Amino acid sequence: MTDTMLSSETKEVVIGFERPFVVIGERINPTGRKVLAAEMAEGDYSRVEQDAIAQVAAGAQMLDVNAGIPLADEPAILAEAIILVQRITDVPLSIDSSIVAALESGLAVYKGKALVNSVTGEEERLEAVLPLVKKHGAAVVAISNDETGISEDPDERFAVAKKIVERAEDYGISRSDVIVDPLVMPVGAINQAGRQVMHILRRLHGELKVNTTCGASNFSFGLPNRNGINSAFLNMAIGAGLTSAITSPLHDEVMQAVLGADVMMGHDPDCRAWIKKYRTPMPEGMDGARGRRQSRRRRA
Amino acid sequence: MTDTMLSSETKEVVIGFERPFVVIGERINPTGRKVLAAEMAEGDYSRVEQDAIAQVAAGAQMLDVNAGIPLADEPAILAEAIILVQRITDVPLSIDSSIVAALESGLAVYKGKALVNSVTGEEERLEAVLPLVKKHGAAVVAISNDETGISEDPDERFAVAKKIVERAEDYGISRSDVIVDPLVMPVGAINQAGRQVMHILRRLHGELKVNTTCGASNFSFGLPNRNGINSAFLNMAIGAGLTSAITSPLHDEVMQAVLGADVMMGHDPDCRAWIKKYRTPMPEGMDGARGRRQSRRRRA
């Protein structure tokens, strides 16, 4: 039973083995979104604002914030975006950058306990990112690749994850504050990608006993009906131990898969969340079977 | 790697650990279908015919045939239904009855290697059904309950399944010809029903090394948006080792979950079945991006 607590100024979210699955909204990310990138580079955060509000409304318990725009001042833009998103929502954030200075400026303005996204198993990254995570009392996403790249062998990826967890402990970061990303490959390219990810997730859950996250939609890259594939991926990955994902809550099918997974895992007591979401609303003035019977009698 | 081969007169279907998931169509069953029951009792099999054709068209690789109508001559009706269904479809059948004489009459007319549905761990049933299965060279569904009823403890249900498998071997029935039904409880009543079923499926797959089936839709009994719950159930159960299910192929969401599970399990080489089903058809005379660009140029 591993719990990772993240927080904003006013709200805590716990990612854990015996908790409902946590969706970290992926939308605030200019990669591949030219309009958003151009707007953010010019200091226009209106779309960031819309994306933040829409994702929380759709059920994201956390939001990922990325400002990776080529040639732009990423540390400044990321800090501004974080300040804005923290002003208009109350969910904890994942501060997402491959630039250490950007992680640093994001952490400097962040209120609460953030998720730093990410550190890899590369020596240079470990030495730069882990002290920052420790200094700010944050949690961190550990991506299971190193100097040799991404191994196709899930057991090698597991070994990299283990190294990062142990190194974090050397820096005084508890293993419950390291969330491992096992790296999801597109199944259109690697037919065994699903099996690989379930294998490593079972080991991360059972042996290393860490929480996990991933960029879930990468699995369906290049295939038709991506939400259908993403649903199957999320369900089976959650069954194998996945406890959170960076994905889009704006697709109904994805959120349905997550809520259904909570039911399957016994993490939705009395199926209350499921029933609340999918119960057919009664016509006004009626209340279940009794109401329907009375109305029939009245018509007769 | 366990393979169970079933056949009709002309077609073989293999349920197995490294095979695409097998959907056994559940619709030909008068339980809870008053009109169908009345028609079958009067010798009118038109609806049986429609159900058979529609389920095969929707992707069922096998069909379950049940004729359980109170006060009717079940052995005769079941035999007639089987003869009819074998005449109009080529898929192997599951002969479904709790009456041994009906299983016997069904087996007597069946052409191919049938699936006998079912035997329980009750002494009397074992002694009546297993010799029949052996005599006809059939396979059998083993339901994991016994004289004491259905245990809520999945490990006790596993023990019953193990007893049936061993008893079948005493009768000369190979373990690969026993398909265990772990018994699926409604999650609306038992919050841990999903966890229980995944636990027993992992043991059946990893320790007893048998194929498995279940009445999948029972899981969502009483809940709204049943297809949504059934999709999550199927995906996570398949991830835990389920290799077939008696369910309805007529719901698109259910078939999407099954095809998505095949992709996740690496049982859909190059995602061919997924792409075939969900690829957006091109307008006539066009062929991908090149076609679209040409047509735009033509319009300009």
Coordinates of C-alpha atoms in Angstrom, one line a residue:
Chain A
M1 CA 0.0 0.0 0.0
T2 CA 1.8 3.1 -1.3
D3 CA 0.3 6.6 -1.1
T4 CA 1.8 9.6 -2.8
M5 CA 0.3 12.9 -1.5
L6 CA 0.3 15.9 -3.8
S7 CA -1.3 19.3 -3.0
S8 CA -2.2 22.7 -4.1
E9 CA -2.6 25.5 -1.6
T10 CA -6.0 24.2 -0.5
K11 CA -6.4 20.7 -1.8
E12 CA -4.7 17.3 -1.4
V13 CA -4.8 14.5 -3.9
V14 CA -3.5 11.0 -3.1
I15 CA -2.3 8.6 -5.7
G16 CA -2.3 5.1 -4.2
F17 CA -2.7 1.4 -4.5
E18 CA -6.1 1.4 -2.8
R19 CA -7.4 4.7 -4.1
P20 CA -9.5 5.8 -7.1
F21 CA -7.3 6.2 -10.2
V22 CA -5.9 9.7 -10.7
V23 CA -6.2 11.4 -14.1
I24 CA -3.6 14.1 -14.7
G25 CA -4.9 16.3 -17.5
E26 CA -2.4 16.4 -20.4
R27 CA -3.8 19.3 -22.5
I28 CA -1.7 22.2 -21.3
N29 CA 1.2 21.3 -23.5
P30 CA 2.3 23.3 -26.6
T31 CA 4.0 20.2 -28.2
G32 CA 2.2 19.7 -31.5
R33 CA -0.2 22.6 -30.8
K34 CA 1.0 25.5 -32.9
V35 CA -1.6 28.0 -32.0
L36 CA -1.2 27.4 -28.3
A37 CA 2.6 27.6 -28.6
A38 CA 2.4 30.9 -30.5
E39 CA -0.1 32.3 -27.9
M40 CA 1.9 31.2 -24.9
A41 CA 5.1 32.7 -26.4
E42 CA 3.3 36.0 -26.7
G43 CA 2.0 35.9 -23.2
D44 CA -1.6 35.1 -24.1
Y45 CA -2.7 32.4 -21.7
S46 CA -6.5 32.4 -22.5
R47 CA -6.3 28.9 -24.0
V48 CA -4.3 27.6 -21.1
E49 CA -7.1 29.0 -18.9
Q50 CA -9.8 27.3 -20.9
D51 CA -7.9 24.0 -21.0
A52 CA -7.4 24.1 -17.2
I53 CA -11.1 24.7 -16.5
A54 CA -12.4 22.2 -19.0
Q55 CA -10.1 19.4 -17.8
V56 CA -11.0 19.9 -14.2
A57 CA -14.7 20.0 -15.1
A58 CA -14.3 16.8 -17.0
G59 CA -12.8 15.0 -14.0
A60 CA -9.1 15.5 -14.0
Q61 CA -7.9 15.4 -10.3
M62 CA -4.5 17.0 -11.3
L63 CA -3.2 19.0 -14.3
D64 CA 0.1 18.7 -16.1
V65 CA 1.6 22.0 -17.2
N66 CA 4.2 22.1 -19.9
A67 CA 5.7 25.2 -21.7
G68 CA 8.1 23.5 -24.1
I69 CA 8.2 26.1 -26.9
P70 CA 11.3 26.2 -29.1
L71 CA 13.4 29.4 -28.7
A72 CA 11.0 30.8 -26.1
D73 CA 11.9 31.7 -22.5
E74 CA 10.6 28.4 -21.1
P75 CA 11.4 29.0 -17.4
A76 CA 9.5 32.4 -17.4
I77 CA 6.5 31.0 -19.4
L78 CA 6.2 27.9 -17.3
A79 CA 6.2 30.0 -14.1
E80 CA 3.5 32.3 -15.5
A81 CA 1.4 29.4 -16.6
I82 CA 1.6 27.8 -13.2
I83 CA 0.7 31.0 -11.4
L84 CA -2.3 31.4 -13.6
V85 CA -3.5 27.8 -13.4
Q86 CA -3.1 27.8 -9.6
R87 CA -5.2 31.0 -9.5
I88 CA -8.2 29.6 -11.4
T89 CA -8.2 25.9 -10.3
D90 CA -7.5 24.2 -7.0
V91 CA -6.0 20.9 -8.2
P92 CA -2.4 20.0 -7.6
L93 CA -0.1 20.3 -10.7
S94 CA 2.6 18.3 -12.4
I95 CA 5.4 20.7 -13.5
D96 CA 6.5 19.3 -16.8
S97 CA 9.8 20.2 -18.5
S98 CA 13.0 18.7 -19.8
I99 CA 14.8 21.9 -18.8
V100 CA 16.1 21.9 -15.2
A101 CA 15.9 25.8 -15.0
A102 CA 12.2 25.6 -16.0
L103 CA 11.5 23.0 -13.3
E104 CA 13.3 25.3 -10.9
S105 CA 11.3 28.4 -11.8
G106 CA 8.1 26.4 -11.7
L107 CA 8.8 25.0 -8.3
A108 CA 9.8 28.5 -7.1
V109 CA 6.3 29.9 -7.7
Y110 CA 4.3 26.7 -7.0
K111 CA 2.0 26.7 -3.9
G112 CA 1.7 23.3 -2.3
K113 CA 3.5 20.0 -3.0
A114 CA 4.0 19.6 -6.7
L115 CA 4.8 16.7 -8.9
V116 CA 8.0 17.3 -10.8
N117 CA 7.8 15.8 -14.3
S118 CA 10.4 14.3 -14.7
V119 CA 13.8 12.8 -14.0
T120 CA 15.3 9.9 -16.1
G121 CA 17.9 7.4 -15.1
E122 CA 20.6 9.5 -16.8
E123 CA 23.4 10.4 -14.3
E124 CA 23.4 14.1 -15.2
R125 CA 19.6 14.4 -14.8
L126 CA 19.6 12.5 -11.5
E127 CA 22.2 14.9 -10.1
A128 CA 20.4 18.0 -11.3
V129 CA 16.7 17.2 -10.6
L130 CA 16.7 15.1 -7.4
P131 CA 18.2 17.9 -5.2
L132 CA 15.6 20.3 -6.5
V133 CA 12.8 17.8 -5.7
K134 CA 14.2 17.4 -2.2
K135 CA 14.7 21.1 -1.6
H136 CA 11.0 21.8 -2.5
G137 CA 9.6 18.8 -0.7
A138 CA 8.0 17.7 -4.0
A139 CA 7.3 14.3 -5.6
V140 CA 8.9 13.3 -8.9
V141 CA 8.0 11.2 -12.0
A142 CA 10.8 8.8 -12.8
I143 CA 11.1 7.8 -16.4
S144 CA 12.6 4.4 -17.0
N145 CA 15.2 5.2 -19.6
D146 CA 18.9 6.1 -19.2
E147 CA 22.0 7.0 -21.2
T148 CA 21.5 3.9 -23.4
G149 CA 18.0 5.0 -24.4
I150 CA 14.7 3.1 -23.9
S151 CA 15.1 -0.6 -23.7
E152 CA 12.6 -2.8 -25.4
D153 CA 13.1 -5.3 -22.6
P154 CA 10.7 -4.4 -19.8
D155 CA 13.0 -6.0 -17.2
E156 CA 15.7 -3.6 -18.2
R157 CA 13.3 -0.7 -17.8
F158 CA 12.4 -2.0 -14.4
A159 CA 16.1 -2.0 -13.4
V160 CA 16.4 1.6 -14.5
A161 CA 13.3 2.5 -12.4
K162 CA 14.8 0.7 -9.4
K163 CA 18.0 2.7 -9.8
I164 CA 16.2 6.0 -9.8
V165 CA 14.1 5.0 -6.7
E166 CA 17.3 4.0 -4.8
R167 CA 19.1 7.2 -5.9
A168 CA 16.1 9.3 -4.8
E169 CA 16.3 7.6 -1.4
D170 CA 20.0 8.6 -1.2
Y171 CA 18.8 12.2 -1.6
G172 CA 16.3 11.8 1.2
I173 CA 13.3 11.4 -1.1
S174 CA 10.9 8.7 0.1
R175 CA 10.1 6.0 -2.4
S176 CA 6.4 7.0 -2.0
D177 CA 7.4 10.3 -3.5
V178 CA 8.7 8.7 -6.7
I179 CA 6.1 7.8 -9.4
V180 CA 7.5 5.6 -12.1
D181 CA 6.6 6.0 -15.7
P182 CA 7.3 2.6 -17.4
L183 CA 7.2 4.3 -20.8
V184 CA 4.4 3.3 -23.1
M185 CA 5.3 2.4 -26.7
P186 CA 2.9 2.6 -29.6
V187 CA 1.3 -0.8 -30.2
G188 CA 1.0 -0.1 -33.9
A189 CA 4.8 -0.3 -34.0
I190 CA 5.6 -2.8 -31.3
N191 CA 3.0 -5.6 -31.2
Q192 CA 4.0 -6.7 -27.7
A193 CA 3.9 -3.2 -26.2
G194 CA 0.8 -3.9 -24.1
R195 CA 2.2 -7.1 -22.7
Q196 CA 5.5 -5.4 -22.0
V197 CA 3.8 -2.6 -20.1
M198 CA 1.6 -4.9 -18.0
H199 CA 4.7 -7.0 -17.1
I200 CA 6.7 -4.0 -15.9
L201 CA 3.6 -2.5 -14.1
R202 CA 3.2 -5.8 -12.2
R203 CA 6.8 -5.7 -11.1
L204 CA 6.7 -2.0 -10.1
H205 CA 3.5 -2.6 -8.1
G206 CA 4.5 -6.0 -6.5
E207 CA 8.3 -5.7 -6.1
L208 CA 9.2 -2.0 -6.1
K209 CA 5.9 -1.0 -4.5
V210 CA 5.8 2.4 -6.2
N211 CA 3.0 4.4 -7.7
T212 CA 3.0 4.7 -11.5
T213 CA 1.9 7.0 -14.3
C214 CA 2.3 7.2 -18.0
G215 CA 1.4 9.1 -21.2
A216 CA -1.5 6.7 -21.9
S217 CA -2.5 8.0 -25.3
N218 CA 0.9 7.2 -26.8
F219 CA -0.2 3.5 -26.9
S220 CA -2.7 4.1 -29.7
F221 CA -0.5 6.4 -31.8
G222 CA -1.2 5.9 -35.5
L223 CA -4.3 3.7 -35.1
P224 CA -7.9 4.4 -35.9
N225 CA -10.5 4.8 -33.0
R226 CA -7.8 5.8 -30.6
N227 CA -10.1 6.3 -27.7
G228 CA -11.3 2.7 -28.0
I229 CA -7.7 1.4 -27.8
N230 CA -6.9 3.9 -25.0
S231 CA -9.8 2.5 -23.0
A232 CA -8.6 -1.1 -23.3
F233 CA -5.1 0.1 -22.5
L234 CA -6.2 2.0 -19.3
N235 CA -8.3 -0.8 -18.0
M236 CA -5.7 -3.5 -18.5
A237 CA -2.9 -1.3 -17.2
I238 CA -4.9 -0.4 -14.1
G239 CA -5.6 -4.1 -13.5
A240 CA -1.8 -4.6 -13.7
G241 CA -1.1 -1.9 -11.2
L242 CA -1.1 1.5 -12.9
T243 CA -2.3 4.2 -10.4
S244 CA -2.4 7.4 -12.5
A245 CA -2.0 8.5 -16.1
I246 CA -1.3 11.8 -17.9
T247 CA -4.1 11.7 -20.5
S248 CA -7.0 13.7 -21.7
P249 CA -10.1 13.7 -19.5
L250 CA -12.0 15.5 -22.3
H251 CA -12.8 12.1 -24.1
D252 CA -15.9 10.5 -22.5
E253 CA -14.6 7.0 -23.4
V254 CA -11.4 7.6 -21.4
M255 CA -13.2 8.8 -18.3
Q256 CA -15.7 5.9 -18.6
A257 CA -12.8 3.5 -18.7
V258 CA -11.3 5.0 -15.6
L259 CA -14.6 5.0 -13.7
G260 CA -15.2 1.5 -14.8
A261 CA -11.7 0.5 -13.6
D262 CA -12.4 2.0 -10.2
V263 CA -15.5 -0.2 -10.0
M264 CA -13.5 -3.3 -11.0
M265 CA -10.8 -2.6 -8.5
G266 CA -13.2 -2.1 -5.7
H267 CA -12.2 1.5 -5.4
D268 CA -15.7 2.9 -6.0
P269 CA -17.7 2.0 -2.8
D270 CA -21.2 0.9 -3.6
C271 CA -20.5 2.0 -7.2
R272 CA -21.5 5.5 -6.1
A273 CA -19.4 7.5 -8.5
W274 CA -20.5 5.2 -11.4
I275 CA -24.2 5.5 -10.5
K276 CA -23.9 9.3 -10.0
K277 CA -22.4 9.7 -13.5
Y278 CA -24.5 7.3 -15.5
R279 CA -27.9 7.1 -13.7
T280 CA -30.7 8.0 -16.1
P281 CA -32.2 11.2 -14.7
M282 CA -35.9 10.7 -13.7
P283 CA -38.5 13.0 -15.2
E284 CA -39.4 15.8 -12.8
G285 CA -41.6 14.8 -9.9
M286 CA -40.9 11.1 -10.3
D287 CA -38.8 9.0 -7.9
G288 CA -37.9 5.6 -9.2
A289 CA -40.2 2.6 -9.8
R290 CA -42.8 3.9 -7.4
G291 CA -43.1 7.1 -9.3
R292 CA -43.5 5.3 -12.6
R293 CA -46.1 3.0 -11.3
Q294 CA -48.2 5.8 -9.9
S295 CA -48.0 7.7 -13.2
R296 CA -49.2 4.6 -15.1
R297 CA -52.1 4.3 -12.8
R298 CA -53.0 7.9 -13.3
R299 CA -53.1 7.5 -17.1
A300 CA -55.3 4.4 -16.8
Chain B
M1 CA 0.0 -22.4 -23.1
T2 CA -3.3 -24.3 -23.1
D3 CA -5.5 -24.7 -26.2
T4 CA -9.1 -26.0 -26.2
M5 CA -10.3 -27.0 -29.6
L6 CA -14.0 -26.9 -30.3
S7 CA -15.6 -27.7 -33.7
S8 CA -18.7 -27.8 -35.8
E9 CA -18.9 -30.1 -38.8
T10 CA -16.7 -27.7 -40.9
K11 CA -15.0 -25.2 -38.6
E12 CA -12.6 -25.3 -35.7
V13 CA -12.3 -22.7 -33.0
V14 CA -9.5 -22.7 -30.5
I15 CA -9.7 -21.0 -27.1
G16 CA -6.2 -20.5 -25.8
F17 CA -3.7 -18.5 -23.8
E18 CA -2.1 -17.1 -26.9
R19 CA -5.2 -16.8 -29.1
P20 CA -7.6 -14.0 -29.8
F21 CA -10.4 -13.9 -27.1
V22 CA -13.4 -16.0 -28.0
V23 CA -16.9 -14.6 -27.6
I24 CA -19.6 -17.2 -27.1
G25 CA -22.9 -15.5 -28.0
E26 CA -25.4 -15.7 -25.1
R27 CA -28.6 -14.7 -26.8
I28 CA -30.2 -18.1 -27.6
N29 CA -31.5 -18.5 -24.0
P30 CA -35.2 -18.3 -23.0
T31 CA -34.4 -17.4 -19.4
G32 CA -36.0 -14.0 -18.9
R33 CA -37.2 -13.8 -22.5
K34 CA -40.9 -14.7 -22.3
V35 CA -41.7 -14.3 -26.0
L36 CA -38.7 -16.5 -27.0
A37 CA -39.7 -19.1 -24.4
A38 CA -43.3 -19.3 -25.6
E39 CA -42.2 -19.5 -29.3
M40 CA -39.6 -22.3 -28.6
A41 CA -42.2 -24.2 -26.6
E42 CA -44.5 -24.1 -29.6
G43 CA -41.8 -25.2 -32.0
D44 CA -41.3 -21.8 -33.5
Y45 CA -37.5 -21.3 -33.9
S46 CA -37.6 -18.2 -36.1
R47 CA -36.2 -16.0 -33.3
V48 CA -33.5 -18.6 -32.6
E49 CA -32.6 -18.4 -36.2
Q50 CA -32.4 -14.6 -36.2
D51 CA -30.3 -14.6 -33.0
A52 CA -27.9 -17.1 -34.4
I53 CA -27.3 -15.2 -37.6
A54 CA -27.1 -11.8 -35.9
Q55 CA -24.6 -12.9 -33.3
V56 CA -22.3 -14.6 -35.8
A57 CA -22.4 -11.5 -38.0
A58 CA -21.5 -9.4 -35.0
G59 CA -18.4 -11.4 -34.3
A60 CA -19.3 -14.3 -32.0
Q61 CA -16.9 -17.2 -32.7
M62 CA -19.2 -19.6 -30.9
L63 CA -22.9 -19.7 -29.8
D64 CA -24.4 -20.9 -26.6
V65 CA -27.7 -22.7 -27.0
N66 CA -30.1 -23.0 -24.0
A67 CA -33.7 -24.3 -24.0
G68 CA -34.5 -24.0 -20.3
I69 CA -38.3 -23.5 -20.4
P70 CA -40.3 -24.5 -17.4
L71 CA -42.7 -27.5 -18.0
A72 CA -41.5 -27.9 -21.6
D73 CA -39.7 -30.9 -23.0
E74 CA -36.2 -29.4 -22.7
P75 CA -34.3 -32.4 -24.2
A76 CA -36.4 -32.4 -27.4
I77 CA -36.4 -28.6 -27.8
L78 CA -32.6 -28.3 -27.1
A79 CA -31.9 -31.0 -29.7
E80 CA -34.2 -29.3 -32.3
A81 CA -32.5 -25.9 -31.6
I82 CA -29.1 -27.3 -32.1
I83 CA -30.0 -29.1 -35.3
L84 CA -31.4 -25.8 -36.6
V85 CA -28.4 -23.6 -35.5
Q86 CA -25.9 -26.1 -37.0
R87 CA -27.8 -25.9 -40.2
I88 CA -27.7 -22.1 -40.6
T89 CA -24.3 -21.3 -39.1
D90 CA -20.9 -23.0 -39.1
V91 CA -19.7 -22.0 -35.6
P92 CA -19.1 -24.5 -32.8
L93 CA -21.8 -24.6 -30.1
S94 CA -22.0 -24.6 -26.3
I95 CA -24.8 -27.0 -25.3
D96 CA -26.3 -25.3 -22.2
S97 CA -28.6 -27.0 -19.7
S98 CA -28.8 -27.9 -16.1
I99 CA -30.7 -31.1 -17.1
V100 CA -28.5 -34.1 -17.9
A101 CA -31.0 -35.6 -20.2
A102 CA -31.0 -32.4 -22.3
L103 CA -27.2 -32.3 -22.5
E104 CA -27.4 -35.9 -23.6
S105 CA -30.0 -35.3 -26.4
G106 CA -28.1 -32.2 -27.5
L107 CA -24.8 -34.1 -27.7
A108 CA -26.6 -36.9 -29.6
V109 CA -27.5 -34.6 -32.5
Y110 CA -24.4 -32.4 -32.4
K111 CA -22.0 -32.5 -35.3
G112 CA -18.4 -31.8 -34.2
K113 CA -16.8 -31.3 -30.8
A114 CA -19.2 -29.5 -28.6
L115 CA -18.7 -27.5 -25.4
V116 CA -20.9 -29.0 -22.7
N117 CA -22.2 -26.2 -20.4
S118 CA -21.9 -27.2 -17.6
V119 CA -20.8 -29.4 -14.7
T120 CA -20.4 -28.1 -11.1
G121 CA -18.3 -29.6 -8.3
E122 CA -21.4 -31.3 -6.9
E123 CA -20.7 -35.1 -6.6
E124 CA -24.0 -36.1 -8.3
R125 CA -23.3 -33.7 -11.3
L126 CA -19.7 -34.9 -11.7
E127 CA -20.8 -38.5 -11.9
A128 CA -23.6 -37.7 -14.4
V129 CA -22.0 -35.2 -16.7
L130 CA -18.3 -36.2 -17.0
P131 CA -19.0 -39.7 -18.5
L132 CA -21.2 -38.0 -21.1
V133 CA -18.5 -35.5 -22.0
K134 CA -16.0 -38.3 -22.3
K135 CA -18.3 -40.5 -24.4
H136 CA -18.9 -37.8 -26.9
G137 CA -15.3 -36.5 -26.9
A138 CA -16.6 -33.0 -25.9
A139 CA -15.1 -30.2 -23.8
V140 CA -16.9 -29.0 -20.7
V141 CA -17.5 -25.8 -18.7
A142 CA -16.6 -26.4 -15.0
I143 CA -18.5 -24.1 -12.7
S144 CA -16.7 -23.5 -9.4
N145 CA -19.5 -24.2 -6.9
D146 CA -20.4 -27.4 -5.1
E147 CA -22.8 -28.8 -2.5
T148 CA -22.0 -25.9 -0.1
G149 CA -23.1 -23.3 -2.7
I150 CA -20.9 -20.5 -4.1
S151 CA -18.1 -19.4 -1.8
E152 CA -17.4 -15.7 -1.6
D153 CA -13.7 -16.7 -1.0
P154 CA -12.1 -16.9 -4.5
D155 CA -9.5 -19.4 -3.1
E156 CA -12.3 -21.8 -2.2
R157 CA -13.8 -21.4 -5.6
F158 CA -10.3 -22.1 -7.0
A159 CA -10.2 -25.3 -4.9
V160 CA -13.6 -26.5 -6.4
A161 CA -12.3 -25.8 -9.9
K162 CA -9.2 -27.8 -9.2
K163 CA -11.3 -30.7 -7.9
I164 CA -13.4 -30.7 -11.1
V165 CA -10.3 -30.7 -13.3
E166 CA -8.8 -33.6 -11.4
R167 CA -12.0 -35.5 -11.5
A168 CA -12.3 -35.0 -15.2
E169 CA -8.8 -36.4 -15.6
D170 CA -10.0 -39.5 -13.7
Y171 CA -12.6 -39.9 -16.4
G172 CA -10.0 -39.5 -19.1
I173 CA -10.9 -35.9 -20.0
S174 CA -7.8 -33.8 -20.6
R175 CA -7.4 -30.7 -18.6
S176 CA -7.3 -28.7 -21.8
D177 CA -10.9 -29.8 -22.4
V178 CA -12.1 -28.3 -19.1
I179 CA -12.9 -24.6 -19.3
V180 CA -13.4 -23.1 -15.8
D181 CA -16.1 -20.6 -15.0
P182 CA -14.9 -18.7 -11.9
L183 CA -18.5 -17.4 -11.3
V184 CA -18.9 -13.7 -11.7
M185 CA -20.9 -11.9 -9.0
P186 CA -22.7 -8.6 -9.4
V187 CA -20.4 -5.8 -8.3
G188 CA -23.5 -3.7 -7.3
A189 CA -24.0 -6.3 -4.5
I190 CA -20.4 -7.3 -3.7
N191 CA -17.9 -4.4 -4.0
Q192 CA -14.9 -6.7 -4.2
A193 CA -16.4 -8.9 -7.0
G194 CA -14.0 -7.5 -9.6
R195 CA -10.9 -8.1 -7.4
Q196 CA -12.1 -11.6 -6.5
V197 CA -12.6 -12.6 -10.1
M198 CA -9.2 -11.3 -11.1
H199 CA -7.6 -13.1 -8.3
I200 CA -9.1 -16.5 -9.2
L201 CA -8.5 -15.9 -12.9
R202 CA -4.8 -15.3 -12.2
R203 CA -4.6 -18.6 -10.3
L204 CA -6.6 -20.5 -12.9
H205 CA -4.2 -19.2 -15.6
G206 CA -0.9 -19.4 -13.7
E207 CA -1.4 -22.5 -11.5
L208 CA -4.1 -24.7 -12.9
K209 CA -3.3 -23.6 -16.5
V210 CA -6.8 -24.0 -17.7
N211 CA -8.9 -21.9 -20.1
T212 CA -11.7 -19.9 -18.6
T213 CA -15.1 -18.5 -19.5
C214 CA -17.9 -16.7 -17.6
G215 CA -21.3 -15.0 -17.9
A216 CA -19.7 -11.6 -18.2
S217 CA -22.8 -9.4 -18.1
N218 CA -23.7 -10.7 -14.7
F219 CA -21.0 -8.3 -13.3
S220 CA -23.0 -5.2 -14.1
F221 CA -26.4 -6.5 -12.9
G222 CA -28.5 -3.6 -11.5
L223 CA -26.2 -0.8 -12.6
P224 CA -26.7 1.9 -15.2
N225 CA -24.6 2.0 -18.4
R226 CA -24.1 -1.8 -18.2
N227 CA -22.1 -1.9 -21.4
G228 CA -19.6 0.5 -19.9
I229 CA -19.1 -1.6 -16.8
N230 CA -19.0 -4.8 -19.0
S231 CA -16.2 -3.3 -21.1
A232 CA -14.1 -2.6 -18.0
F233 CA -14.8 -6.0 -16.7
L234 CA -13.9 -7.8 -19.9
N235 CA -10.6 -5.8 -20.4
M236 CA -9.4 -6.3 -16.8
A237 CA -10.5 -10.0 -16.7
I238 CA -8.8 -10.7 -20.0
G239 CA -5.6 -9.1 -18.6
A240 CA -5.9 -11.4 -15.6
G241 CA -6.2 -14.5 -17.8
L242 CA -9.8 -14.9 -19.0
T243 CA -9.8 -16.5 -22.5
S244 CA -13.5 -16.6 -23.4
A245 CA -16.8 -15.3 -22.3
I246 CA -20.5 -16.1 -22.8
T247 CA -21.8 -12.6 -23.5
S248 CA -23.7 -10.6 -26.1
P249 CA -21.7 -9.7 -29.3
L250 CA -24.6 -7.4 -30.3
H251 CA -23.3 -4.5 -28.2
D252 CA -20.7 -2.5 -30.0
E253 CA -19.0 -1.5 -26.8
V254 CA -18.5 -5.1 -25.8
M255 CA -17.0 -6.1 -29.1
Q256 CA -14.7 -3.0 -29.0
A257 CA -13.5 -4.0 -25.6
V258 CA -12.7 -7.5 -26.8
L259 CA -10.9 -6.3 -29.9
G260 CA -9.0 -3.7 -27.8
A261 CA -8.0 -6.5 -25.4
D262 CA -6.7 -8.6 -28.3
V263 CA -4.5 -5.6 -29.2
M264 CA -3.3 -5.1 -25.6
M265 CA -2.5 -8.8 -25.2
G266 CA -0.5 -8.9 -28.5
H267 CA -3.1 -11.3 -30.0
D268 CA -3.9 -9.0 -33.0
P269 CA -0.8 -9.1 -35.2
D270 CA 0.0 -5.7 -36.7
C271 CA -3.4 -4.6 -35.2
R272 CA -5.0 -5.9 -38.4
A273 CA -8.4 -6.8 -36.9
W274 CA -8.6 -3.5 -35.1
I275 CA -7.6 -1.5 -38.2
K276 CA -10.0 -3.5 -40.4
K277 CA -12.9 -2.8 -38.1
Y278 CA -12.3 0.9 -37.3
R279 CA -10.5 2.3 -40.3
T280 CA -12.4 5.3 -41.7
P281 CA -13.5 4.3 -45.2
M282 CA -12.1 6.5 -48.0
P283 CA -14.5 8.2 -50.4
E284 CA -14.7 6.3 -53.6
G285 CA -11.8 6.7 -56.0
M286 CA -9.6 8.2 -53.3
D287 CA -6.6 6.5 -51.7
G288 CA -5.2 8.2 -48.6
A289 CA -3.6 11.6 -48.3
R290 CA -2.4 11.7 -51.9
G291 CA -6.0 11.2 -53.2
R292 CA -7.3 14.0 -50.9
R293 CA -4.6 16.4 -52.1
Q294 CA -5.3 15.7 -55.8
S295 CA -9.1 16.3 -55.3
R296 CA -8.4 19.6 -53.5
R297 CA -6.2 20.7 -56.5
R298 CA -9.0 19.7 -58.9
R299 CA -11.5 21.8 -57.0
A300 CA -9.2 24.8 -56.9

